[in-house]
Short mmCIF file of C-alpha atoms in Angstrom, two decimals:
data_model
loop_
_atom_site.label_atom_id
_atom_site.label_comp_id
_atom_site.label_asym_id
_atom_site.label_seq_id
_atom_site.Cartn_x
_atom_site.Cartn_y
_atom_site.Cartn_z
CA MET A 1 2.21 17.10 -13.23
CA PRO A 2 2.96 13.39 -12.81
CA ILE A 3 4.03 11.63 -15.98
CA TRP A 4 1.16 9.10 -15.76
CA ARG A 5 -1.37 11.95 -15.99
CA LYS A 6 0.13 13.65 -19.05
CA TYR A 7 -1.66 13.33 -22.38
CA ILE A 8 1.48 13.92 -24.47
CA LEU A 9 4.96 12.62 -23.63
CA SER A 10 8.31 13.54 -25.10
CA VAL A 11 10.28 10.64 -26.56
CA GLN A 12 12.52 10.65 -23.48
CA GLU A 13 9.52 10.62 -21.09
CA ALA A 14 7.83 7.85 -23.10
CA SER A 15 11.02 5.82 -23.01
CA GLU A 16 11.14 6.06 -19.22
CA TYR A 17 7.38 5.55 -18.73
CA PHE A 18 7.09 2.47 -20.96
CA HIS A 19 10.54 1.07 -20.08
CA ILE A 20 11.45 0.96 -23.75
CA GLY A 21 14.92 2.03 -24.82
CA TYR A 22 15.18 5.45 -26.42
CA LYS A 23 16.65 4.00 -29.63
CA LYS A 24 13.92 1.34 -29.85
CA LEU A 25 11.23 3.99 -29.40
CA ARG A 26 12.82 6.17 -32.10
CA LYS A 27 12.85 3.11 -34.38
CA ILE A 28 9.11 2.58 -33.78
CA ILE A 29 8.47 6.25 -34.59
CA ASP A 30 10.58 6.05 -37.75
CA GLU A 31 8.72 2.91 -38.89
CA HIS A 32 5.26 4.45 -38.19
CA PRO A 33 5.56 8.22 -38.87
CA ASP A 34 1.81 8.59 -39.57
CA ALA A 35 0.59 6.54 -36.60
CA ASP A 36 -2.24 7.90 -34.46
CA PHE A 37 -0.07 7.78 -31.33
CA ILE A 38 2.41 10.34 -32.71
CA LEU A 39 1.83 14.08 -32.64
CA TRP A 40 4.40 16.00 -34.64
CA ASN A 41 5.50 19.32 -33.17
CA GLY A 42 7.40 20.60 -36.19
CA THR A 43 10.02 17.89 -36.68
CA ARG A 44 9.83 16.71 -33.06
CA PRO A 45 7.59 13.71 -32.34
CA GLN A 46 5.46 13.64 -29.21
CA ILE A 47 3.82 10.44 -27.98
CA LYS A 48 0.11 10.33 -27.13
CA ARG A 49 0.29 8.19 -23.99
CA LYS A 50 -3.07 6.39 -24.09
CA LEU A 51 -2.93 5.64 -27.81
CA PHE A 52 0.63 4.36 -27.49
CA GLU A 53 -0.47 2.15 -24.57
CA GLN A 54 -3.06 0.60 -26.89
CA TYR A 55 -0.46 0.15 -29.63
CA VAL A 56 1.92 -1.57 -27.21
CA ASP A 57 -0.83 -3.86 -25.89
CA GLU A 58 -1.97 -4.89 -29.37
CA ASN A 59 1.28 -5.02 -31.34
CA LEU A 60 4.29 -5.55 -29.13
CA THR A 61 4.80 -8.87 -27.38
CA ALA A 62 8.56 -8.66 -26.87
CA ILE A 63 10.72 -5.61 -27.26
#
């Protein structure tokens, strides 16, 4: 399945898809552990693509 059609992305996939560094994305996750765009699979965060797109559009101007 193409990455742009997936509902949930791993941190690595989200880093590649959004062109955000892996460490920067982990920092965002650590700062917002209860955010709607994060789905926790045990201790492993998964990124909800569409919700994270909205978060990026509304909150991030420069990374």
